[in-house]
Amino acid sequence: AQTVTQSQPEMSVQEAETVTLSCTYDTSESDYYLFWYKQPPSRQMILVIRQEAYKQQNATENRFSVNFQKAAKSFSLKISDSQLGDAAMYFCAYRFLGANAGGTSYGKLTFGQGTILTVHP
Amino acid sequence: ETGVTQTPRHLVMGMTNKKSLKCEQHLGHNAMYWYKQSAKKPLELMFVYSLEERVENNSVPSRFSPECPNSSHLFLHLHTLQPEDSALYLCASSQDGFLTYNEQFFGPGTRLTVL
C-alpha cells in the first residue's frame, strides 16, 4: 500500500522569504502523480501544483515549485516570496496512474498528515 | 453556484439523531468522494462513487450511509454517531478516466460535532 509522510507538523516563514515543505512517499509503482494541496483556514482545499512521475523536470507554478527526487521518493514544495495569503494547511498527495482494484479509474488519492504553514508579517 | 458545494457547513447532533450531509458538484464530473478530516490525521477516504455506482467503501462503520442519486449529488446519511465521529467531512469530485489527470475538486466541508 502507498503511504505519504509529511514530517513537519508546523512551519513558519517571514513574509517575502522562502520556505520548503517536505514530503516523502512509499510506493512500488513507477507511474503516478504527486500533488500539493492547500487548505486555508475555513476555506476550500485547492490544488497548488502537480508532478507527473515520468517527468524529470520539476513542476513550477508562479511562486510555487517542487523538488521531485524519484529515486529518493521525495517531493518537497518550495514557496518563494511568501505572502500572508499563503498561510494554510498544506497536504502532499499521491495518486497511482493505473487502474484501481476492480479495474476502476477514479483518481484515488493518498494524503499525508499535513503541514500548517504560518506566515509572519 | 460553481464548483463543489456542501450543506450544512456546520452541524451539531446528538448520538441518537439522524441527519444528512449534502454535496453538489456543478462541474459535470462523474466521480464523487467523501473524506473524513480529523485533527492531526491524514484525510481518510470513506466512499467513492463513479458513474453513480459505489466503487469503494473503506471499512466505514454502517452508521455512515452514502447515497448518490445522480452524478451531481452525493449524500452522507448519519445515524447513532459517536463523539469520535466529530470531524470535518469533505466532499470532492473528479472526471473519471484512465491515464488522465483526474484532479479532485473539493467542497468547503461540513464541520460535524457529535455530543
mmCIF file of C-alpha atoms in Angstrom:
data_model
loop_
_atom_site.group_PDB
_atom_site.id
_atom_site.type_symbol
_atom_site.label_atom_id
_atom_site.label_comp_id
_atom_site.label_asym_id
_atom_site.label_seq_id
_atom_site.Cartn_x
_atom_site.Cartn_y
_atom_site.Cartn_z
ATOM 1 C CA ALA A 1 0.000 0.000 0.000
ATOM 2 C CA GLN A 2 1.117 3.523 -0.717
ATOM 3 C CA THR A 3 1.915 5.868 2.149
ATOM 4 C CA VAL A 4 2.664 9.574 2.235
ATOM 5 C CA THR A 5 4.569 11.188 5.094
ATOM 6 C CA GLN A 6 4.886 14.851 5.972
ATOM 7 C CA SER A 7 7.352 15.066 8.833
ATOM 8 C CA GLN A 8 6.796 18.743 9.619
ATOM 9 C CA PRO A 9 3.532 19.302 11.516
ATOM 10 C CA GLU A 10 4.140 23.059 11.539
ATOM 11 C CA MET A 11 6.368 25.511 9.712
ATOM 12 C CA SER A 12 6.674 29.264 9.786
ATOM 13 C CA VAL A 13 8.185 31.829 7.455
ATOM 14 C CA GLN A 14 8.603 35.575 7.302
ATOM 15 C CA GLU A 15 6.729 37.404 4.602
ATOM 16 C CA ALA A 16 8.792 37.655 1.386
ATOM 17 C CA GLU A 17 11.071 34.813 2.481
ATOM 18 C CA THR A 18 11.288 31.282 1.097
ATOM 19 C CA VAL A 19 10.085 28.123 2.816
ATOM 20 C CA THR A 20 10.280 24.450 1.883
ATOM 21 C CA LEU A 21 7.771 21.848 2.976
ATOM 22 C CA SER A 22 8.866 18.213 2.974
ATOM 23 C CA CYS A 23 7.050 15.128 1.754
ATOM 24 C CA THR A 24 8.170 11.553 1.299
ATOM 25 C CA TYR A 25 6.148 8.671 -0.062
ATOM 26 C CA ASP A 26 6.405 4.957 -0.441
ATOM 27 C CA THR A 27 5.230 3.075 -3.498
ATOM 28 C CA SER A 28 6.271 0.162 -5.659
ATOM 29 C CA GLU A 29 4.679 1.703 -8.741
ATOM 30 C CA SER A 30 6.555 3.616 -11.417
ATOM 31 C CA ASP A 31 3.709 5.652 -12.915
ATOM 32 C CA TYR A 32 1.955 8.072 -10.608
ATOM 33 C CA TYR A 33 1.129 11.683 -9.883
ATOM 34 C CA LEU A 34 2.097 13.732 -6.875
ATOM 35 C CA PHE A 35 0.210 16.785 -5.690
ATOM 36 C CA TRP A 36 0.370 19.593 -3.195
ATOM 37 C CA TYR A 37 -2.982 20.848 -1.950
ATOM 38 C CA LYS A 38 -3.555 23.990 0.102
ATOM 39 C CA GLN A 39 -6.339 24.294 2.688
ATOM 40 C CA PRO A 40 -6.665 27.852 4.040
ATOM 41 C CA PRO A 41 -8.489 28.292 7.356
ATOM 42 C CA SER A 42 -12.229 27.753 6.864
ATOM 43 C CA ARG A 43 -11.803 27.627 3.109
ATOM 44 C CA GLN A 44 -11.828 25.017 0.421
ATOM 45 C CA MET A 45 -8.892 22.808 -0.371
ATOM 46 C CA ILE A 46 -7.353 23.745 -3.683
ATOM 47 C CA LEU A 47 -4.657 22.237 -5.849
ATOM 48 C CA VAL A 48 -1.358 24.125 -5.765
ATOM 49 C CA ILE A 49 0.864 22.083 -8.027
ATOM 50 C CA ARG A 50 1.228 18.601 -9.505
ATOM 51 C CA GLN A 51 4.059 16.465 -10.784
ATOM 52 C CA GLU A 52 3.943 13.510 -13.149
ATOM 53 C CA ALA A 53 6.414 10.845 -12.064
ATOM 54 C CA TYR A 54 7.602 10.222 -15.629
ATOM 55 C CA LYS A 55 8.719 13.830 -15.967
ATOM 56 C CA GLN A 56 12.222 14.616 -14.762
ATOM 57 C CA GLN A 57 11.664 18.353 -14.868
ATOM 58 C CA ASN A 58 10.364 19.823 -11.635
ATOM 59 C CA ALA A 59 6.957 21.468 -11.845
ATOM 60 C CA THR A 60 6.634 25.199 -11.286
ATOM 61 C CA GLU A 61 3.573 27.393 -10.792
ATOM 62 C CA ASN A 62 4.468 31.024 -10.245
ATOM 63 C CA ARG A 63 5.967 31.250 -6.738
ATOM 64 C CA PHE A 64 5.464 27.540 -6.087
ATOM 65 C CA SER A 65 7.926 24.903 -7.225
ATOM 66 C CA VAL A 66 8.718 21.340 -6.315
ATOM 67 C CA ASN A 67 11.881 19.323 -5.876
ATOM 68 C CA PHE A 68 10.976 15.851 -7.105
ATOM 69 C CA GLN A 69 13.508 13.141 -6.338
ATOM 70 C CA LYS A 70 12.023 9.918 -7.694
ATOM 71 C CA ALA A 71 14.744 7.582 -6.513
ATOM 72 C CA ALA A 72 14.588 9.020 -3.021
ATOM 73 C CA LYS A 73 10.768 9.168 -3.150
ATOM 74 C CA SER A 74 10.845 12.747 -2.043
ATOM 75 C CA PHE A 75 8.563 15.581 -3.171
ATOM 76 C CA SER A 76 9.140 18.903 -1.438
ATOM 77 C CA LEU A 77 7.297 22.170 -2.054
ATOM 78 C CA LYS A 78 9.157 25.459 -2.174
ATOM 79 C CA ILE A 79 7.251 28.694 -1.721
ATOM 80 C CA SER A 80 9.196 31.762 -2.768
ATOM 81 C CA ASP A 81 8.403 35.346 -1.775
ATOM 82 C CA SER A 82 5.915 34.110 0.822
ATOM 83 C CA GLN A 83 2.732 36.099 1.226
ATOM 84 C CA LEU A 84 0.247 36.332 4.070
ATOM 85 C CA GLY A 85 -2.280 34.558 1.881
ATOM 86 C CA ASP A 86 -0.038 31.513 1.743
ATOM 87 C CA ALA A 87 -0.866 30.707 5.359
ATOM 88 C CA ALA A 88 -2.720 27.406 5.293
ATOM 89 C CA MET A 89 -2.508 23.686 5.876
ATOM 90 C CA TYR A 90 -0.595 22.034 3.035
ATOM 91 C CA PHE A 91 -1.175 18.423 2.071
ATOM 92 C CA CYS A 92 1.017 16.253 -0.069
ATOM 93 C CA ALA A 93 -0.876 13.571 -2.010
ATOM 94 C CA TYR A 94 -0.122 10.588 -4.239
ATOM 95 C CA ARG A 95 -2.165 9.006 -6.986
ATOM 96 C CA PHE A 96 -1.404 5.809 -8.831
ATOM 97 C CA LEU A 97 -1.766 6.305 -12.567
ATOM 98 C CA GLY A 98 -3.112 2.905 -13.478
ATOM 99 C CA ALA A 99 -6.363 1.141 -12.780
ATOM 100 C CA ASN A 100 -7.566 0.732 -9.246
ATOM 101 C CA ALA A 101 -8.566 -2.608 -7.780
ATOM 102 C CA GLY A 102 -11.566 -3.818 -9.708
ATOM 103 C CA GLY A 103 -10.483 -2.028 -12.855
ATOM 104 C CA THR A 104 -11.868 1.362 -11.938
ATOM 105 C CA SER A 105 -10.146 4.547 -12.998
ATOM 106 C CA TYR A 106 -11.214 7.160 -10.495
ATOM 107 C CA GLY A 107 -8.447 9.286 -9.052
ATOM 108 C CA LYS A 108 -7.819 7.710 -5.675
ATOM 109 C CA LEU A 109 -5.601 9.980 -3.581
ATOM 110 C CA THR A 110 -3.437 9.087 -0.600
ATOM 111 C CA PHE A 111 -2.749 12.117 1.584
ATOM 112 C CA GLY A 112 -0.051 12.986 4.077
ATOM 113 C CA GLN A 113 -0.819 14.303 7.552
ATOM 114 C CA GLY A 114 -0.480 17.929 6.523
ATOM 115 C CA THR A 115 1.819 20.814 7.449
ATOM 116 C CA ILE A 116 0.462 24.016 8.952
ATOM 117 C CA LEU A 117 2.271 26.991 7.452
ATOM 118 C CA THR A 118 2.271 30.293 9.320
ATOM 119 C CA VAL A 119 3.419 33.453 7.556
ATOM 120 C CA HIS A 120 4.656 36.277 9.764
ATOM 121 C CA PRO A 121 4.392 39.885 8.539
ATOM 122 C CA GLU B 1 -23.312 28.108 -7.817
ATOM 123 C CA THR B 2 -19.992 26.923 -9.093
ATOM 124 C CA GLY B 3 -17.585 24.176 -8.141
ATOM 125 C CA VAL B 4 -18.476 21.865 -5.285
ATOM 126 C CA THR B 5 -20.901 22.956 -2.584
ATOM 127 C CA GLN B 6 -21.719 21.304 0.717
ATOM 128 C CA THR B 7 -24.558 21.844 3.166
ATOM 129 C CA PRO B 8 -24.775 22.378 6.005
ATOM 130 C CA ARG B 9 -21.436 23.987 6.765
ATOM 131 C CA HIS B 10 -21.782 23.248 10.468
ATOM 132 C CA LEU B 11 -23.793 20.554 12.221
ATOM 133 C CA VAL B 12 -24.171 19.661 15.873
ATOM 134 C CA MET B 13 -26.045 16.478 16.653
ATOM 135 C CA GLY B 14 -26.686 14.117 19.487
ATOM 136 C CA MET B 15 -25.761 10.479 19.338
ATOM 137 C CA THR B 16 -29.361 9.419 18.769
ATOM 138 C CA ASN B 17 -30.100 11.880 15.962
ATOM 139 C CA LYS B 18 -30.365 11.185 12.261
ATOM 140 C CA LYS B 19 -29.026 13.784 9.880
ATOM 141 C CA SER B 20 -27.753 14.014 6.327
ATOM 142 C CA LEU B 21 -24.894 15.852 4.678
ATOM 143 C CA LYS B 22 -25.364 17.035 1.126
ATOM 144 C CA CYS B 23 -22.832 17.626 -1.611
ATOM 145 C CA GLU B 24 -23.466 19.018 -5.069
ATOM 146 C CA GLN B 25 -20.983 19.453 -7.892
ATOM 147 C CA HIS B 26 -21.541 21.818 -10.813
ATOM 148 C CA LEU B 27 -18.520 20.682 -12.844
ATOM 149 C CA GLY B 28 -20.002 17.884 -14.931
ATOM 150 C CA HIS B 29 -17.817 15.305 -13.213
ATOM 151 C CA ASN B 30 -18.646 11.629 -12.993
ATOM 152 C CA ALA B 31 -16.887 10.626 -9.756
ATOM 153 C CA MET B 32 -17.607 11.856 -6.226
ATOM 154 C CA TYR B 33 -15.879 11.214 -2.922
ATOM 155 C CA TRP B 34 -16.450 11.526 0.816
ATOM 156 C CA TYR B 35 -13.454 12.166 3.052
ATOM 157 C CA LYS B 36 -13.155 12.488 6.820
ATOM 158 C CA GLN B 37 -10.644 15.015 8.135
ATOM 159 C CA SER B 38 -9.750 14.715 11.800
ATOM 160 C CA ALA B 39 -7.210 16.793 13.679
ATOM 161 C CA LYS B 40 -3.606 15.642 13.259
ATOM 162 C CA LYS B 41 -4.553 12.779 10.927
ATOM 163 C CA PRO B 42 -4.368 12.390 7.158
ATOM 164 C CA LEU B 43 -7.544 12.733 5.164
ATOM 165 C CA GLU B 44 -9.365 9.441 5.245
ATOM 166 C CA LEU B 45 -11.182 8.364 2.114
ATOM 167 C CA MET B 46 -14.583 6.999 3.116
ATOM 168 C CA PHE B 47 -16.557 6.340 -0.061
ATOM 169 C CA VAL B 48 -16.170 6.749 -3.794
ATOM 170 C CA TYR B 49 -18.902 6.820 -6.395
ATOM 171 C CA SER B 50 -18.021 6.513 -10.051
ATOM 172 C CA LEU B 51 -20.818 6.842 -12.598
ATOM 173 C CA GLU B 52 -23.270 6.753 -9.686
ATOM 174 C CA GLU B 53 -22.022 3.357 -8.557
ATOM 175 C CA ARG B 54 -20.238 2.904 -5.258
ATOM 176 C CA VAL B 55 -16.773 1.641 -6.127
ATOM 177 C CA GLU B 56 -15.047 1.985 -2.794
ATOM 178 C CA ASN B 57 -16.035 1.670 0.841
ATOM 179 C CA ASN B 58 -13.040 1.903 3.130
ATOM 180 C CA SER B 59 -14.303 -0.120 6.066
ATOM 181 C CA VAL B 60 -16.562 2.697 7.150
ATOM 182 C CA PRO B 61 -18.974 1.877 10.005
ATOM 183 C CA SER B 62 -22.559 1.283 8.973
ATOM 184 C CA ARG B 63 -23.705 4.338 10.926
ATOM 185 C CA PHE B 64 -22.471 6.244 7.840
ATOM 186 C CA SER B 65 -24.596 5.553 4.780
ATOM 187 C CA PRO B 66 -23.817 7.204 1.447
ATOM 188 C CA GLU B 67 -26.247 7.840 -1.378
ATOM 189 C CA CYS B 68 -25.597 9.050 -4.911
ATOM 190 C CA PRO B 69 -28.918 9.621 -6.711
ATOM 191 C CA ASN B 70 -27.238 11.145 -9.779
ATOM 192 C CA SER B 71 -23.822 12.261 -10.912
ATOM 193 C CA SER B 72 -24.217 15.747 -9.440
ATOM 194 C CA HIS B 73 -25.399 14.902 -5.935
ATOM 195 C CA LEU B 74 -23.925 12.941 -3.077
ATOM 196 C CA PHE B 75 -25.346 12.458 0.388
ATOM 197 C CA LEU B 76 -23.960 11.070 3.609
ATOM 198 C CA HIS B 77 -26.676 9.861 5.952
ATOM 199 C CA LEU B 78 -25.720 9.790 9.616
ATOM 200 C CA HIS B 79 -27.345 7.888 12.477
ATOM 201 C CA THR B 80 -26.365 6.895 16.000
ATOM 202 C CA LEU B 81 -22.962 8.536 15.683
ATOM 203 C CA GLN B 82 -20.255 8.527 18.321
ATOM 204 C CA PRO B 83 -18.310 11.533 19.678
ATOM 205 C CA GLU B 84 -15.195 10.282 17.851
ATOM 206 C CA ASP B 85 -17.054 10.846 14.586
ATOM 207 C CA SER B 86 -16.740 14.590 15.146
ATOM 208 C CA ALA B 87 -14.650 15.877 12.244
ATOM 209 C CA LEU B 88 -14.668 17.882 9.046
ATOM 210 C CA TYR B 89 -16.355 15.920 6.268
ATOM 211 C CA LEU B 90 -15.173 16.844 2.821
ATOM 212 C CA CYS B 91 -16.785 16.075 -0.487
ATOM 213 C CA ALA B 92 -14.833 16.079 -3.735
ATOM 214 C CA SER B 93 -15.478 15.346 -7.394
ATOM 215 C CA SER B 94 -13.372 14.497 -10.422
ATOM 216 C CA GLN B 95 -13.695 13.399 -14.019
ATOM 217 C CA ASP B 96 -13.140 9.658 -14.113
ATOM 218 C CA GLY B 97 -10.891 8.150 -16.761
ATOM 219 C CA PHE B 98 -7.751 6.110 -17.284
ATOM 220 C CA LEU B 99 -4.397 7.770 -17.665
ATOM 221 C CA THR B 100 -5.842 11.221 -17.142
ATOM 222 C CA TYR B 101 -5.074 13.821 -14.573
ATOM 223 C CA ASN B 102 -8.356 13.392 -12.677
ATOM 224 C CA GLU B 103 -7.872 16.425 -10.452
ATOM 225 C CA GLN B 104 -10.157 16.346 -7.470
ATOM 226 C CA PHE B 105 -12.110 19.491 -6.653
ATOM 227 C CA PHE B 106 -13.125 19.836 -3.036
ATOM 228 C CA GLY B 107 -16.088 21.375 -1.308
ATOM 229 C CA PRO B 108 -15.746 23.588 1.792
ATOM 230 C CA GLY B 109 -16.686 20.760 4.130
ATOM 231 C CA THR B 110 -19.219 20.209 6.882
ATOM 232 C CA ARG B 111 -17.904 20.640 10.413
ATOM 233 C CA LEU B 112 -19.690 17.919 12.400
ATOM 234 C CA THR B 113 -19.818 17.840 16.181
ATOM 235 C CA VAL B 114 -21.378 14.844 17.914
ATOM 236 C CA LEU B 115 -22.381 15.436 21.517
#
